[in-house]
Amino acid sequence: MLESLMAVVKPEMKSYVWLQTVDGSIQQVEEEVAMFCPIICQDILHKGMGSSKNNAIVLPERVNPANLGLVLDYCRFHQVSGHSNKERKAFDEKFIRLDTKKLCDLTSAADSLQLKPLVDLTSRTLARVIEGKTPEEIREIFNLPDDLTEEEKLEPLKNVTDDPRIRLLNRLYARKRKELRERGKMKNAEVEEERVDERSVDDLLLFINGGKKEIKVTKSGKGKKKNRRRKDHTKGSSSDNVNENHEKGSNGIPLSCPDGTDDDELDPAMKEQLDREVEDFARRLNSDWPKRMQEILSLGPGRSPPAISIGGNGSAA
Amino acid sequence: MNKVVSPKSTAKSIVMRNTFPEEVLEHVLSFIDSHSDRNSVSLVCKAWHETDRWCRRRLFIGNCYSVSPAIVIRRFRDIRSLAIKGKPHFADYNWVPEGWGAHAYPWIAALAEAYPALEELRLKRMVVSDEALELIGKKFQNFRVLVLCCCEGFSTDGLAYIAANCRNLRVLDLFECEVDDMGGNWIGHFPDSYTSLESLNVSCINSELRFSALERLLCRCPNMKALRVNCTVPLDKLAILLEKAPRLMDLGTGLFMTELRPEVYKRLAVAFSRCKEIRSLSGLWDVAPSYLPVVYPICPMLTSLNLSYATIRCPDLIKLLTHCQNLQRLWVLDFIEDRGLEVLAASCKDLQELRVFPSEPYNQEPNISLTEQGLVSVAVGCPKLQSVLYFCRQMTNAALFTIARNRPNLTRFRLCLIEPRSADWQTHGPLDDGFGAIVEHCKDLKRLSLSGLISDTVFEYIGTHAKKLEMLSLAFSGGSDLGLHYVLSGCESLRKLEIRDCPFGDRALVLNAAKLETMRSLWMSSCRVSYRACKLLGQKMPRLNVEVIDERGPPESRSDECPVENLYIYRTVAGPRLDSPGFVWTVNENWAMRSPSL
């Protein structure tokens, strides 16, 4: 094939060079295109190689026929001086539309041929592939082993909103809130001066729905720090007792459940299951904690332990 | 990846290794800049981890106590640019007691030994002593960039040392630092042979700058791009500086007031009109309105304008703003009023960031007409608005809805109603729904500050919708632990949470203890967290430092149920810190551990 090519001699007397890739195969390539690669250029000019099949330039081992083809396509376009910058950019953008494996391979080949513009182009493209991805995703794309030890990773823990206990609690709160809503809505607030932290979950939820409220008007600036010259931040506090009518939802934002479940469909068996799970969870949690903490979590005096037992509050079950 | 050694898999692994050899990886990594991407790269596999060890040049440490200098040095071999943050954000409002920590010296001393080629150091909210500055001058031969933001502990003597010794210094930027005045003429310490300065920001220094030395410095530094002088540089001298550095891109003037003299005015006007490259203007202390027009020639090119010290009233502000059609960032005092903001909305369609500061935060009834309407006009009129910091005295849910619906591209929204617990003045109710609308519509919201009357409901909205939220600031908000629980359990991207005077207690914290390890830090002051809960957390979570910061004396001297004054929890791989002052107790399995010194 190549001999017959030789027979077709263009008027411009285009000359060709012979390149040998790692698999042993030899190709004939237009000299001006091949010269775009510094390594090949050197071999031709300084070592006089490549002029025939027997004298083929042996390319670095990372160059195989597939990626050589791509490299030469690149060279063939860019070695032509007539192209505008815009045209070159357009060519490059089309050229790098390869899968990541080919890109890696091509980067490697271009690097061994010292073809810096192509190395930069493919490296930048690979960098964009990597940007914004998690380590797992990167491993997946490039087929890399997950061989770092825990110590080496010191990775922050994954986000724990998937913790089933948290989800359970949220579901619980949502259910309880619904029940309370059904029982009756706004209550005009009676203001409390003090709030003790030993409230039951019931009280907590009542509060959200327009129950008791504490209003204290204290003067305290959160001014921009540039006003540091006036360092004083707290003035005398005056408490105003104000009646608040908490109109929730009057401006119409639909409130979705924190984890998106609708407890309407829970059948009694499920509800019981839920209650049991929560009790269990509370017990496990409590067993680690000092006694006082248990008391804090419990429903207050007169309610049966363990803590957070919704089932015992007269909910329909 | 399988470890079975078969001829086929060996061949495959050879091929794999060859397709991504070291040099190629290094090259690819050189195009990966962002800290989070480099951190991901570092965790991919052993080979990449190792490559990153040698190739990483830039490092960002968000909390100086989360890691120790020794660990950093062990991990990375050749860091050239380092950024470290020290105290938590609430330190800006003086809520972190003096002497808490964040000392730069130990870091600099360690870096001096390990990274002699260090070129850049950026420190924020750290205590930087003169000795630390001297060490920089002495040890880093190729030191180029020093940026100190909200730092303290040094004096003009330290700066003199930097000036005298850092031959290759390009950037000396001091933002909002407290600098002790030791007299002398520190600017004069730059040697006559020194010519490489490109950026000098000394606007926060309160002491006199020797003008002649400054002028000479500008004369011999041809690459000056940014110059922000302090308020001691008078207006009639400003023209001289501009004439020496006409290619400035960032200018911070000094005092913008002097008696009206035609020749001064003319010289200034000409000087400004020659500065064709200025894109950022700041300073402008005590503006004399009659001089303001000298800056009109540069206004059309301005992208950033900082008027937060400028006592310009609304009419003059309006005139100024109508010239600034390309403005992207505006920091201004509330003198701008609603009508000024309307003009802003009409003139500056490229506006991305707006900050409105209170001129008199402690005055209950200032004579300034700045309401929620101003912010609404800007939100509606400026399609590129992303970042808002707004101090005002009234707000409505309706306004917040309008803002949310018009600007779903908001990424930072900090609303500071000056009076705590201010209700929606129309409905007299809480602002829950308004803020709820913000988090629901603005899906890329990264930073949020709440104020006004807020109940737990808003936290449910936040937990449900604010999935990209990274930083949340709360004061006088919420009704119970449930609020905190919603935030901690729902906000997946949360990194920093700072809270004061909210009724949040033990339960939410303890239940969400694991979440704290995924965040950079949590700050709570004047809340309801008991010492017992702190001990529990400290015991259970070895990778957290639980700091009780209490100026009333040892927490052991009070009942375990007693709420702590301030609580600062942050994740760390460096263990409890060894430099805590007397009023900080780090709680871990040894119960309250206080370092013996200080």
Short mmCIF file of C-alpha atoms in Angstrom, two decimals, chain B residues 10-384:
data_model
loop_
_atom_site.label_atom_id
_atom_site.label_comp_id
_atom_site.label_asym_id
_atom_site.label_seq_id
_atom_site.Cartn_x
_atom_site.Cartn_y
_atom_site.Cartn_z
CA THR B 10 -1.68 -7.67 35.15
CA ALA B 11 -1.66 -6.54 31.58
CA LYS B 12 -4.70 -4.40 32.27
CA SER B 13 -3.13 -2.82 35.32
CA ILE B 14 0.01 -2.15 33.35
CA VAL B 15 -2.07 -0.48 30.73
CA MET B 16 -3.94 1.48 33.41
CA ARG B 17 -0.77 2.63 35.00
CA ASN B 18 0.60 3.66 31.67
CA THR B 19 -2.44 5.60 30.62
CA PHE B 20 -2.15 7.88 33.59
CA PRO B 21 1.49 8.16 34.42
CA GLU B 22 2.77 10.53 37.04
CA GLU B 23 3.77 13.35 34.70
CA VAL B 24 0.42 13.34 33.00
CA LEU B 25 -1.38 13.45 36.32
CA GLU B 26 0.76 16.35 37.43
CA HIS B 27 -0.07 18.17 34.28
CA VAL B 28 -3.79 17.58 34.64
CA LEU B 29 -3.67 18.64 38.28
CA SER B 30 -1.97 21.88 37.38
CA PHE B 31 -5.27 22.92 35.82
CA ILE B 32 -7.28 22.06 38.89
CA ASP B 33 -7.36 25.09 41.12
CA SER B 34 -10.20 25.13 43.52
CA HIS B 35 -9.47 23.93 47.03
CA SER B 36 -12.43 21.58 47.13
CA ASP B 37 -11.43 19.92 43.87
CA ARG B 38 -7.85 19.49 45.03
CA ASN B 39 -9.14 17.98 48.24
CA SER B 40 -11.19 15.48 46.25
CA VAL B 41 -8.18 14.66 44.10
CA SER B 42 -6.21 14.00 47.22
CA LEU B 43 -8.68 11.33 48.31
CA VAL B 44 -9.01 9.34 45.10
CA CYS B 45 -6.33 6.69 45.49
CA LYS B 46 -2.81 6.20 46.78
CA ALA B 47 -1.15 7.31 43.57
CA TRP B 48 -3.11 10.55 43.39
CA HIS B 49 -2.72 11.13 47.12
CA GLU B 50 1.02 10.87 46.70
CA THR B 51 1.14 13.04 43.61
CA ASP B 52 -0.83 15.69 45.42
CA ARG B 53 1.72 15.56 48.23
CA TRP B 54 4.38 16.80 45.83
CA CYS B 55 2.31 18.96 43.54
CA ARG B 56 0.06 20.86 45.87
CA ARG B 57 1.12 24.48 45.97
CA ARG B 58 -1.90 26.26 47.37
CA LEU B 59 -3.64 25.38 50.57
CA PHE B 60 -6.62 26.75 52.44
CA ILE B 61 -7.19 26.01 56.12
CA GLY B 62 -10.60 27.18 57.24
CA ASN B 63 -9.97 26.78 60.94
CA CYS B 64 -6.44 27.03 62.28
CA TYR B 65 -7.25 24.60 65.08
CA SER B 66 -8.69 21.91 62.84
CA VAL B 67 -5.22 20.80 61.89
CA SER B 68 -1.73 21.37 63.24
CA PRO B 69 1.28 22.79 61.39
CA ALA B 70 3.05 19.47 61.87
CA ILE B 71 0.27 17.57 60.14
CA VAL B 72 0.22 19.97 57.22
CA ILE B 73 3.97 19.78 56.82
CA ARG B 74 3.91 16.02 56.91
CA ARG B 75 1.24 15.91 54.25
CA PHE B 76 2.50 18.42 51.73
CA ARG B 77 6.07 18.89 50.70
CA ASP B 78 6.14 22.22 48.94
CA ILE B 79 3.44 24.73 49.68
CA ARG B 80 3.88 28.16 48.20
CA SER B 81 0.61 29.81 49.08
CA LEU B 82 -1.26 29.38 52.34
CA ALA B 83 -4.50 30.85 53.62
CA ILE B 84 -5.53 30.34 57.25
CA LYS B 85 -8.58 31.49 59.16
CA GLY B 86 -8.56 31.77 62.92
CA LYS B 87 -11.35 33.10 65.09
CA PRO B 88 -14.97 32.38 64.27
CA HIS B 89 -16.97 35.02 62.45
CA PHE B 90 -18.73 36.29 65.57
CA ALA B 91 -15.37 37.64 66.70
CA ASP B 92 -16.10 40.56 64.37
CA TYR B 93 -18.84 41.61 66.76
CA ASN B 94 -16.62 41.25 69.81
CA TRP B 95 -18.30 38.08 71.04
CA VAL B 96 -15.08 36.13 71.26
CA PRO B 97 -13.27 37.30 74.37
CA GLU B 98 -9.87 38.86 74.00
CA GLY B 99 -7.05 36.39 74.21
CA TRP B 100 -9.05 33.42 72.96
CA GLY B 101 -6.37 32.29 70.57
CA ALA B 102 -5.67 31.97 66.84
CA HIS B 103 -2.02 32.88 67.14
CA ALA B 104 -0.16 33.10 63.90
CA TYR B 105 3.37 32.83 65.29
CA PRO B 106 3.44 29.05 65.83
CA TRP B 107 2.25 28.54 62.28
CA ILE B 108 4.77 30.91 60.79
CA ALA B 109 7.58 29.43 62.81
CA ALA B 110 6.75 25.94 61.56
CA LEU B 111 6.26 27.10 57.99
CA ALA B 112 9.59 28.91 58.05
CA GLU B 113 11.38 25.62 58.65
CA ALA B 114 9.40 23.49 56.25
CA TYR B 115 8.57 25.79 53.37
CA PRO B 116 11.38 28.30 52.85
CA ALA B 117 10.01 28.91 49.37
CA LEU B 118 6.67 30.13 50.69
CA GLU B 119 5.48 33.11 48.70
CA GLU B 120 2.02 33.96 49.90
CA LEU B 121 0.33 34.13 53.24
CA ARG B 122 -3.28 35.14 53.79
CA LEU B 123 -4.50 35.24 57.36
CA LYS B 124 -7.96 36.08 58.56
CA ARG B 125 -9.02 36.78 62.16
CA MET B 126 -5.71 35.78 63.62
CA VAL B 127 -3.46 37.33 66.21
CA VAL B 128 -0.28 38.29 64.39
CA SER B 129 2.55 39.61 66.52
CA ASP B 130 5.42 41.77 65.42
CA GLU B 131 7.67 38.79 66.02
CA ALA B 132 5.61 36.82 63.52
CA LEU B 133 6.03 39.57 60.94
CA GLU B 134 9.74 39.68 61.60
CA LEU B 135 9.95 35.97 61.03
CA ILE B 136 8.27 36.38 57.66
CA GLY B 137 10.74 39.05 56.70
CA LYS B 138 13.68 37.01 57.83
CA LYS B 139 12.88 33.50 56.64
CA PHE B 140 11.07 33.62 53.34
CA GLN B 141 13.40 34.83 50.63
CA ASN B 142 10.83 34.90 47.90
CA PHE B 143 7.92 36.23 49.90
CA ARG B 144 5.48 38.08 47.71
CA VAL B 145 2.02 38.39 49.13
CA LEU B 146 0.89 39.27 52.63
CA VAL B 147 -2.82 39.73 53.21
CA LEU B 148 -4.08 40.23 56.76
CA CYS B 149 -7.81 40.45 57.16
CA CYS B 150 -9.39 41.30 60.53
CA CYS B 151 -6.11 40.59 62.30
CA GLU B 152 -4.61 42.25 65.35
CA GLY B 153 -1.61 42.07 67.60
CA PHE B 154 0.95 43.82 65.48
CA SER B 155 2.22 47.34 65.19
CA THR B 156 3.82 49.65 62.67
CA ASP B 157 7.17 48.24 63.84
CA GLY B 158 6.25 44.84 62.44
CA LEU B 159 5.22 46.48 59.18
CA ALA B 160 8.50 48.34 59.09
CA TYR B 161 10.32 45.05 59.31
CA ILE B 162 8.32 43.60 56.42
CA ALA B 163 8.98 46.69 54.35
CA ALA B 164 12.69 46.56 55.03
CA ASN B 165 13.24 42.85 54.45
CA CYS B 166 10.83 41.45 51.90
CA ARG B 167 12.67 42.32 48.74
CA ASN B 168 10.19 40.64 46.46
CA LEU B 169 7.01 41.82 48.11
CA ARG B 170 4.24 42.48 45.63
CA VAL B 171 1.18 42.72 47.82
CA LEU B 172 0.70 44.18 51.29
CA ASP B 173 -3.01 44.29 52.07
CA LEU B 174 -4.43 44.99 55.50
CA PHE B 175 -8.22 44.75 55.70
CA GLU B 176 -9.92 45.86 58.86
CA CYS B 177 -6.92 45.16 61.09
CA GLU B 178 -6.08 46.76 64.37
CA VAL B 179 -2.58 48.14 64.09
CA ASP B 180 -0.77 49.67 67.03
CA ASP B 181 0.95 52.91 66.29
CA MET B 182 4.57 52.87 67.38
CA GLY B 183 5.34 56.13 65.65
CA GLY B 184 8.18 56.19 63.23
CA ASN B 185 7.81 56.07 59.51
CA TRP B 186 7.32 52.48 58.56
CA ILE B 187 6.65 53.24 54.91
CA GLY B 188 10.06 54.80 54.77
CA HIS B 189 11.59 51.40 55.50
CA PHE B 190 11.09 50.18 51.95
CA PRO B 191 14.63 50.41 50.57
CA ASP B 192 15.40 52.72 47.67
CA SER B 193 16.20 49.67 45.58
CA TYR B 194 12.74 48.22 46.17
CA THR B 195 10.50 48.53 43.13
CA SER B 196 8.19 45.54 43.01
CA LEU B 197 5.14 46.75 44.91
CA GLU B 198 1.84 46.19 43.12
CA SER B 199 -0.77 46.45 45.83
CA LEU B 200 -0.78 48.43 49.07
CA ASN B 201 -3.85 48.60 51.26
CA VAL B 202 -3.33 50.41 54.53
CA SER B 203 -6.77 51.95 54.93
CA CYS B 204 -7.30 50.48 58.38
CA ILE B 205 -4.19 52.04 59.91
CA ASN B 206 -5.20 54.95 62.08
CA SER B 207 -1.83 56.52 62.41
CA GLU B 208 -0.13 59.00 60.19
CA LEU B 209 1.39 57.81 56.94
CA ARG B 210 4.45 59.80 56.01
CA PHE B 211 3.31 61.27 52.74
CA SER B 212 6.69 61.96 51.27
CA ALA B 213 7.74 58.34 51.78
CA LEU B 214 4.53 57.15 50.17
CA GLU B 215 5.03 59.42 47.24
CA ARG B 216 8.60 58.25 46.71
CA LEU B 217 7.45 54.63 46.94
CA LEU B 218 4.91 55.18 44.21
CA CYS B 219 7.48 56.88 42.04
CA ARG B 220 9.77 53.90 41.98
CA CYS B 221 7.14 51.13 41.72
CA PRO B 222 5.90 51.13 38.14
CA ASN B 223 3.58 48.16 38.59
CA MET B 224 1.24 49.64 41.16
CA LYS B 225 -2.24 48.35 40.54
CA ALA B 226 -3.97 48.90 43.86
CA LEU B 227 -3.54 51.64 46.44
CA ARG B 228 -5.75 52.24 49.43
CA VAL B 229 -4.47 54.92 51.73
CA ASN B 230 -5.85 55.82 55.12
CA CYS B 231 -7.86 58.72 56.40
CA THR B 232 -4.76 60.73 57.30
CA VAL B 233 -3.97 61.36 53.65
CA PRO B 234 -5.68 64.64 52.83
CA LEU B 235 -7.59 65.33 49.68
CA ASP B 236 -5.27 67.97 48.36
CA LYS B 237 -2.46 65.42 48.32
CA LEU B 238 -4.50 62.75 46.55
CA ALA B 239 -3.89 64.29 43.16
CA ILE B 240 -0.16 63.87 43.64
CA LEU B 241 -0.56 60.17 44.27
CA LEU B 242 -2.81 59.73 41.25
CA GLU B 243 -0.34 61.51 39.06
CA LYS B 244 2.37 59.10 40.16
CA ALA B 245 0.23 56.01 39.59
CA PRO B 246 -2.14 56.65 36.70
CA ARG B 247 -2.51 52.95 35.93
CA LEU B 248 -4.17 52.11 39.22
CA MET B 249 -7.10 49.71 39.02
CA ASP B 250 -8.11 49.90 42.65
CA LEU B 251 -8.11 53.19 44.53
CA GLY B 252 -8.92 53.88 48.15
CA THR B 253 -8.84 57.56 48.89
CA GLY B 254 -8.18 59.20 52.20
CA LEU B 255 -10.20 62.02 53.63
CA PHE B 256 -12.36 63.42 50.87
CA MET B 257 -12.72 66.81 52.35
CA THR B 258 -10.83 70.06 52.26
CA GLU B 259 -11.74 73.67 51.85
CA LEU B 260 -13.02 74.38 48.41
CA ARG B 261 -10.13 75.70 46.34
CA PRO B 262 -10.41 75.87 42.58
CA GLU B 263 -6.83 74.85 41.90
CA VAL B 264 -7.12 71.80 44.12
CA TYR B 265 -10.37 70.88 42.49
CA LYS B 266 -8.93 71.26 39.03
CA ARG B 267 -5.85 69.24 39.75
CA LEU B 268 -7.95 66.44 41.18
CA ALA B 269 -10.35 66.49 38.28
CA VAL B 270 -7.53 66.23 35.79
CA ALA B 271 -5.78 63.52 37.76
CA PHE B 272 -8.92 61.40 37.96
CA SER B 273 -9.71 61.82 34.32
CA ARG B 274 -6.26 60.45 33.50
CA CYS B 275 -6.82 57.31 35.52
CA LYS B 276 -8.49 55.28 32.87
CA GLU B 277 -8.08 51.92 34.56
CA ILE B 278 -9.72 52.41 37.92
CA ARG B 279 -12.37 49.77 38.44
CA SER B 280 -12.71 49.87 42.19
CA LEU B 281 -13.14 52.92 44.42
CA SER B 282 -13.24 53.05 48.20
CA GLY B 283 -12.19 55.17 51.17
CA LEU B 284 -14.01 58.45 50.75
CA TRP B 285 -14.05 59.35 54.40
CA ASP B 286 -16.12 62.41 55.25
CA VAL B 287 -16.99 63.47 51.75
CA ALA B 288 -17.36 67.12 50.91
CA PRO B 289 -20.12 67.01 48.30
CA SER B 290 -18.65 69.84 46.27
CA TYR B 291 -15.62 67.69 45.53
CA LEU B 292 -17.56 64.62 44.57
CA PRO B 293 -17.84 65.44 40.87
CA VAL B 294 -14.10 64.95 40.41
CA VAL B 295 -14.71 61.22 40.41
CA TYR B 296 -17.44 61.32 37.79
CA PRO B 297 -15.01 60.60 34.93
CA ILE B 298 -14.07 57.25 36.39
CA CYS B 299 -17.58 56.26 37.45
CA PRO B 300 -18.69 54.65 34.18
CA MET B 301 -15.87 52.14 34.43
CA LEU B 302 -16.32 51.31 38.08
CA THR B 303 -17.36 47.80 38.95
CA SER B 304 -16.90 48.12 42.69
CA LEU B 305 -17.77 51.09 44.90
CA ASN B 306 -17.35 51.12 48.66
CA LEU B 307 -19.08 54.07 50.28
CA SER B 308 -19.41 52.54 53.73
CA TYR B 309 -17.44 55.37 55.30
CA ALA B 310 -18.80 58.09 53.12
CA THR B 311 -21.13 60.55 54.74
CA ILE B 312 -22.79 61.40 51.46
CA ARG B 313 -26.47 62.11 51.61
CA CYS B 314 -29.11 60.81 49.28
CA PRO B 315 -29.21 63.55 46.62
CA ASP B 316 -25.46 63.41 46.08
CA LEU B 317 -25.50 59.63 46.17
CA ILE B 318 -28.13 59.55 43.49
CA LYS B 319 -26.12 61.84 41.28
CA LEU B 320 -23.06 59.67 41.76
CA LEU B 321 -24.85 56.42 41.07
CA THR B 322 -26.39 57.57 37.84
CA HIS B 323 -22.86 57.74 36.45
CA CYS B 324 -22.00 54.19 37.50
CA GLN B 325 -23.82 52.09 34.96
CA ASN B 326 -21.38 49.20 35.12
CA LEU B 327 -21.40 48.79 38.86
CA GLN B 328 -21.33 45.22 40.09
CA ARG B 329 -20.72 45.75 43.76
CA LEU B 330 -21.94 48.54 46.03
CA TRP B 331 -21.34 48.97 49.75
CA VAL B 332 -23.11 52.00 51.10
CA LEU B 333 -24.58 53.53 54.26
CA ASP B 334 -28.28 53.80 54.81
CA PHE B 335 -28.09 57.42 53.71
CA ILE B 336 -28.97 56.00 50.34
CA GLU B 337 -32.56 55.54 51.51
CA ASP B 338 -35.28 53.88 49.50
CA ARG B 339 -35.25 56.46 46.76
CA GLY B 340 -31.51 56.08 46.26
CA LEU B 341 -31.95 52.35 45.94
CA GLU B 342 -34.63 52.89 43.34
CA VAL B 343 -32.19 54.90 41.30
CA LEU B 344 -29.61 52.19 41.80
CA ALA B 345 -32.05 49.61 40.51
CA ALA B 346 -32.73 51.71 37.45
CA SER B 347 -29.13 52.60 36.65
CA CYS B 348 -27.04 49.61 37.56
CA LYS B 349 -28.35 46.58 35.80
CA ASP B 350 -25.17 44.61 36.33
CA LEU B 351 -25.32 44.85 40.09
CA GLN B 352 -24.37 41.58 41.77
CA GLU B 353 -23.71 42.54 45.36
CA LEU B 354 -25.33 45.11 47.63
CA ARG B 355 -24.46 45.90 51.23
CA VAL B 356 -26.31 48.60 53.12
CA PHE B 357 -24.89 49.47 56.54
CA PRO B 358 -26.53 51.45 59.32
CA SER B 359 -25.12 54.91 59.87
CA GLU B 360 -26.50 55.03 63.41
CA PRO B 361 -27.28 51.55 64.64
CA TYR B 362 -27.94 52.61 68.21
CA ASN B 363 -30.28 55.43 67.37
CA GLN B 364 -33.83 54.19 67.57
CA GLU B 365 -35.40 56.80 65.33
CA PRO B 366 -32.86 58.06 62.86
CA ASN B 367 -34.11 60.47 60.28
CA ILE B 368 -33.52 58.10 57.41
CA SER B 369 -36.11 56.65 55.15
CA LEU B 370 -34.70 53.20 54.48
CA THR B 371 -37.22 50.42 54.55
CA GLU B 372 -37.85 47.06 53.00
CA GLN B 373 -38.97 48.85 49.85
CA GLY B 374 -35.44 49.82 48.98
CA LEU B 375 -34.30 46.24 48.96
CA VAL B 376 -37.33 45.18 46.97
CA SER B 377 -36.59 47.75 44.26
CA VAL B 378 -33.08 46.48 43.87
CA ALA B 379 -34.13 42.84 43.92
CA VAL B 380 -36.73 43.46 41.25
CA GLY B 381 -34.64 45.78 39.14
CA CYS B 382 -31.25 44.07 39.13
CA PRO B 383 -31.40 40.70 37.43
CA LYS B 384 -27.89 39.66 38.41
#
